[in-house]
Amino acid sequence: QVQVAESGGGLVQPGGSLRLSCAASGSIFSIYVTGWYRQAPGKQRELVANIFSNGITNYADSVKGRFTISRNNAGNTVYLQMNSLRPEDTAVYYCNIMQPDAKEYWGQGTQVTVSS
């Protein structure tokens, strides 16, 4: 059983910052890629950023230059540093972990609200 837990969401004013954390635990073999996704009301879930086991990262165009994805040395916690937040960044943010055998696991999500 694998557990994925997100934390760090909250309410922030436009221009502010938040750091999200994604912690994996349980019987996880290894991690191929960890991704942060978000879903705003009435919209489809979209990829925000991901980081592969080899360190390669990808970002959605809408967050490039503002968000940074990173991980701890053990590789079981991934962070999403979000700066210069905008109201359109408001969404539930989900962490997804994919193993090399393509099994994937989702967290429950953490709400990020950007509002004055």
PDB file of C-alpha atoms in Angstrom:
ATOM      1  CA  GLN A   1       0.000   0.000   0.000  1.00  0.00           C
ATOM      2  CA  VAL A   2       1.331   3.405  -0.980  1.00  0.00           C
ATOM      3  CA  GLN A   3       0.261   6.633   0.612  1.00  0.00           C
ATOM      4  CA  VAL A   4       0.702  10.026  -0.948  1.00  0.00           C
ATOM      5  CA  ALA A   5       0.136  13.077   1.223  1.00  0.00           C
ATOM      6  CA  GLU A   6       0.135  16.698   0.131  1.00  0.00           C
ATOM      7  CA  SER A   7       0.485  19.629   2.478  1.00  0.00           C
ATOM      8  CA  GLY A   8       1.182  23.329   2.403  1.00  0.00           C
ATOM      9  CA  GLY A   9      -1.886  24.750   0.728  1.00  0.00           C
ATOM     10  CA  GLY A  10      -3.763  27.755   2.006  1.00  0.00           C
ATOM     11  CA  LEU A  11      -4.953  31.264   1.332  1.00  0.00           C
ATOM     12  CA  VAL A  12      -2.447  33.781   0.017  1.00  0.00           C
ATOM     13  CA  GLN A  13      -2.662  37.234  -1.500  1.00  0.00           C
ATOM     14  CA  PRO A  14      -1.730  37.851  -5.130  1.00  0.00           C
ATOM     15  CA  GLY A  15       2.032  38.097  -5.446  1.00  0.00           C
ATOM     16  CA  GLY A  16       2.572  35.878  -2.440  1.00  0.00           C
ATOM     17  CA  SER A  17       4.276  32.513  -2.106  1.00  0.00           C
ATOM     18  CA  LEU A  18       3.466  29.025  -0.896  1.00  0.00           C
ATOM     19  CA  ARG A  19       5.430  25.798  -0.754  1.00  0.00           C
ATOM     20  CA  LEU A  20       3.621  22.530  -1.266  1.00  0.00           C
ATOM     21  CA  SER A  21       5.017  19.206  -0.114  1.00  0.00           C
ATOM     22  CA  CYS A  22       4.262  15.718  -1.391  1.00  0.00           C
ATOM     23  CA  ALA A  23       5.375  12.843   0.802  1.00  0.00           C
ATOM     24  CA  ALA A  24       5.267   9.230  -0.320  1.00  0.00           C
ATOM     25  CA  SER A  25       5.246   6.345   2.132  1.00  0.00           C
ATOM     26  CA  GLY A  26       4.445   2.671   2.233  1.00  0.00           C
ATOM     27  CA  SER A  27       5.392  -0.154  -0.082  1.00  0.00           C
ATOM     28  CA  ILE A  28       6.711   1.929  -2.887  1.00  0.00           C
ATOM     29  CA  PHE A  29       9.228   0.187  -5.105  1.00  0.00           C
ATOM     30  CA  SER A  30      10.781   3.199  -6.696  1.00  0.00           C
ATOM     31  CA  ILE A  31       9.606   6.444  -8.192  1.00  0.00           C
ATOM     32  CA  TYR A  32       9.876   7.152 -11.897  1.00  0.00           C
ATOM     33  CA  VAL A  33       8.241  10.551 -11.935  1.00  0.00           C
ATOM     34  CA  THR A  34       6.406  12.767  -9.496  1.00  0.00           C
ATOM     35  CA  GLY A  35       4.037  15.366 -10.766  1.00  0.00           C
ATOM     36  CA  TRP A  36       1.994  18.222  -9.401  1.00  0.00           C
ATOM     37  CA  TYR A  37      -1.388  18.685 -11.029  1.00  0.00           C
ATOM     38  CA  ARG A  38      -4.128  21.162 -10.336  1.00  0.00           C
ATOM     39  CA  GLN A  39      -7.824  21.381 -10.947  1.00  0.00           C
ATOM     40  CA  ALA A  40      -9.808  24.563 -10.769  1.00  0.00           C
ATOM     41  CA  PRO A  41     -13.625  24.557 -10.504  1.00  0.00           C
ATOM     42  CA  GLY A  42     -15.182  23.696 -13.844  1.00  0.00           C
ATOM     43  CA  LYS A  43     -11.839  22.927 -15.454  1.00  0.00           C
ATOM     44  CA  GLN A  44      -9.930  19.796 -16.293  1.00  0.00           C
ATOM     45  CA  ARG A  45      -7.035  18.643 -14.188  1.00  0.00           C
ATOM     46  CA  GLU A  46      -3.774  19.887 -15.667  1.00  0.00           C
ATOM     47  CA  LEU A  47      -0.115  19.161 -15.177  1.00  0.00           C
ATOM     48  CA  VAL A  48       1.717  21.949 -13.378  1.00  0.00           C
ATOM     49  CA  ALA A  49       5.197  20.476 -13.081  1.00  0.00           C
ATOM     50  CA  ASN A  50       6.932  17.145 -12.804  1.00  0.00           C
ATOM     51  CA  ILE A  51      10.313  15.762 -11.898  1.00  0.00           C
ATOM     52  CA  PHE A  52      11.781  12.499 -13.147  1.00  0.00           C
ATOM     53  CA  SER A  53      14.082  10.163 -11.280  1.00  0.00           C
ATOM     54  CA  ASN A  54      17.003  11.485 -13.335  1.00  0.00           C
ATOM     55  CA  GLY A  55      16.255  15.021 -12.221  1.00  0.00           C
ATOM     56  CA  ILE A  56      14.681  16.310 -15.414  1.00  0.00           C
ATOM     57  CA  THR A  57      11.865  18.748 -14.753  1.00  0.00           C
ATOM     58  CA  ASN A  58       8.990  20.069 -16.834  1.00  0.00           C
ATOM     59  CA  TYR A  59       6.662  22.994 -16.269  1.00  0.00           C
ATOM     60  CA  ALA A  60       3.418  24.207 -17.709  1.00  0.00           C
ATOM     61  CA  ASP A  61       3.925  27.424 -19.653  1.00  0.00           C
ATOM     62  CA  SER A  62       1.628  29.261 -17.261  1.00  0.00           C
ATOM     63  CA  VAL A  63       3.939  28.662 -14.287  1.00  0.00           C
ATOM     64  CA  LYS A  64       7.395  28.829 -15.859  1.00  0.00           C
ATOM     65  CA  GLY A  65       9.612  31.263 -14.019  1.00  0.00           C
ATOM     66  CA  ARG A  66       7.279  31.357 -11.009  1.00  0.00           C
ATOM     67  CA  PHE A  67       7.112  27.760  -9.756  1.00  0.00           C
ATOM     68  CA  THR A  68       9.989  25.414  -8.938  1.00  0.00           C
ATOM     69  CA  ILE A  69       9.742  21.683  -8.369  1.00  0.00           C
ATOM     70  CA  SER A  70      12.391  19.911  -6.317  1.00  0.00           C
ATOM     71  CA  ARG A  71      12.859  16.863  -4.142  1.00  0.00           C
ATOM     72  CA  ASN A  72      14.739  15.793  -1.050  1.00  0.00           C
ATOM     73  CA  ASN A  73      17.854  13.622  -1.182  1.00  0.00           C
ATOM     74  CA  ALA A  74      15.932  10.466  -0.346  1.00  0.00           C
ATOM     75  CA  GLY A  75      13.605  11.169  -3.248  1.00  0.00           C
ATOM     76  CA  ASN A  76      10.471  10.482  -1.242  1.00  0.00           C
ATOM     77  CA  THR A  77       9.374  14.079  -0.785  1.00  0.00           C
ATOM     78  CA  VAL A  78       8.782  16.506  -3.611  1.00  0.00           C
ATOM     79  CA  TYR A  79       8.215  20.211  -3.174  1.00  0.00           C
ATOM     80  CA  LEU A  80       6.521  22.816  -5.307  1.00  0.00           C
ATOM     81  CA  GLN A  81       7.696  26.323  -4.524  1.00  0.00           C
ATOM     82  CA  MET A  82       5.132  28.757  -5.873  1.00  0.00           C
ATOM     83  CA  ASN A  83       6.051  32.421  -6.132  1.00  0.00           C
ATOM     84  CA  SER A  84       4.293  35.425  -7.621  1.00  0.00           C
ATOM     85  CA  LEU A  85       0.972  33.690  -7.208  1.00  0.00           C
ATOM     86  CA  ARG A  86      -1.980  34.887  -9.239  1.00  0.00           C
ATOM     87  CA  PRO A  87      -5.718  34.456  -8.733  1.00  0.00           C
ATOM     88  CA  GLU A  88      -5.749  32.066 -11.696  1.00  0.00           C
ATOM     89  CA  ASP A  89      -3.465  29.730  -9.737  1.00  0.00           C
ATOM     90  CA  THR A  90      -6.378  29.027  -7.416  1.00  0.00           C
ATOM     91  CA  ALA A  91      -7.119  25.310  -7.557  1.00  0.00           C
ATOM     92  CA  VAL A  92      -6.850  22.031  -5.733  1.00  0.00           C
ATOM     93  CA  TYR A  93      -3.299  20.798  -6.184  1.00  0.00           C
ATOM     94  CA  TYR A  94      -2.702  17.070  -6.425  1.00  0.00           C
ATOM     95  CA  CYS A  95       0.467  15.035  -6.258  1.00  0.00           C
ATOM     96  CA  ASN A  96       0.889  12.037  -8.523  1.00  0.00           C
ATOM     97  CA  ILE A  97       3.592   9.408  -8.187  1.00  0.00           C
ATOM     98  CA  MET A  98       4.320   6.949 -10.942  1.00  0.00           C
ATOM     99  CA  GLN A  99       6.494   3.888 -10.515  1.00  0.00           C
ATOM    100  CA  PRO A 100       8.627   2.425 -13.337  1.00  0.00           C
ATOM    101  CA  ASP A 101       5.941  -0.249 -13.876  1.00  0.00           C
ATOM    102  CA  ALA A 102       3.448   2.555 -14.596  1.00  0.00           C
ATOM    103  CA  LYS A 103       1.492   2.100 -11.374  1.00  0.00           C
ATOM    104  CA  GLU A 104       0.482   5.490 -10.157  1.00  0.00           C
ATOM    105  CA  TYR A 105      -0.842   6.926  -6.957  1.00  0.00           C
ATOM    106  CA  TRP A 106      -2.664  10.153  -6.198  1.00  0.00           C
ATOM    107  CA  GLY A 107      -2.914  12.195  -3.075  1.00  0.00           C
ATOM    108  CA  GLN A 108      -6.123  13.719  -1.758  1.00  0.00           C
ATOM    109  CA  GLY A 109      -5.195  17.214  -2.843  1.00  0.00           C
ATOM    110  CA  THR A 110      -4.537  20.488  -1.090  1.00  0.00           C
ATOM    111  CA  GLN A 111      -6.446  23.702  -1.724  1.00  0.00           C
ATOM    112  CA  VAL A 112      -4.568  26.783  -2.870  1.00  0.00           C
ATOM    113  CA  THR A 113      -6.540  30.011  -2.940  1.00  0.00           C
ATOM    114  CA  VAL A 114      -5.026  33.235  -4.228  1.00  0.00           C
ATOM    115  CA  SER A 115      -7.194  36.183  -3.328  1.00  0.00           C
ATOM    116  CA  SER A 116      -7.014  39.615  -1.817  1.00  0.00           C
TER     117      SER A 116
END
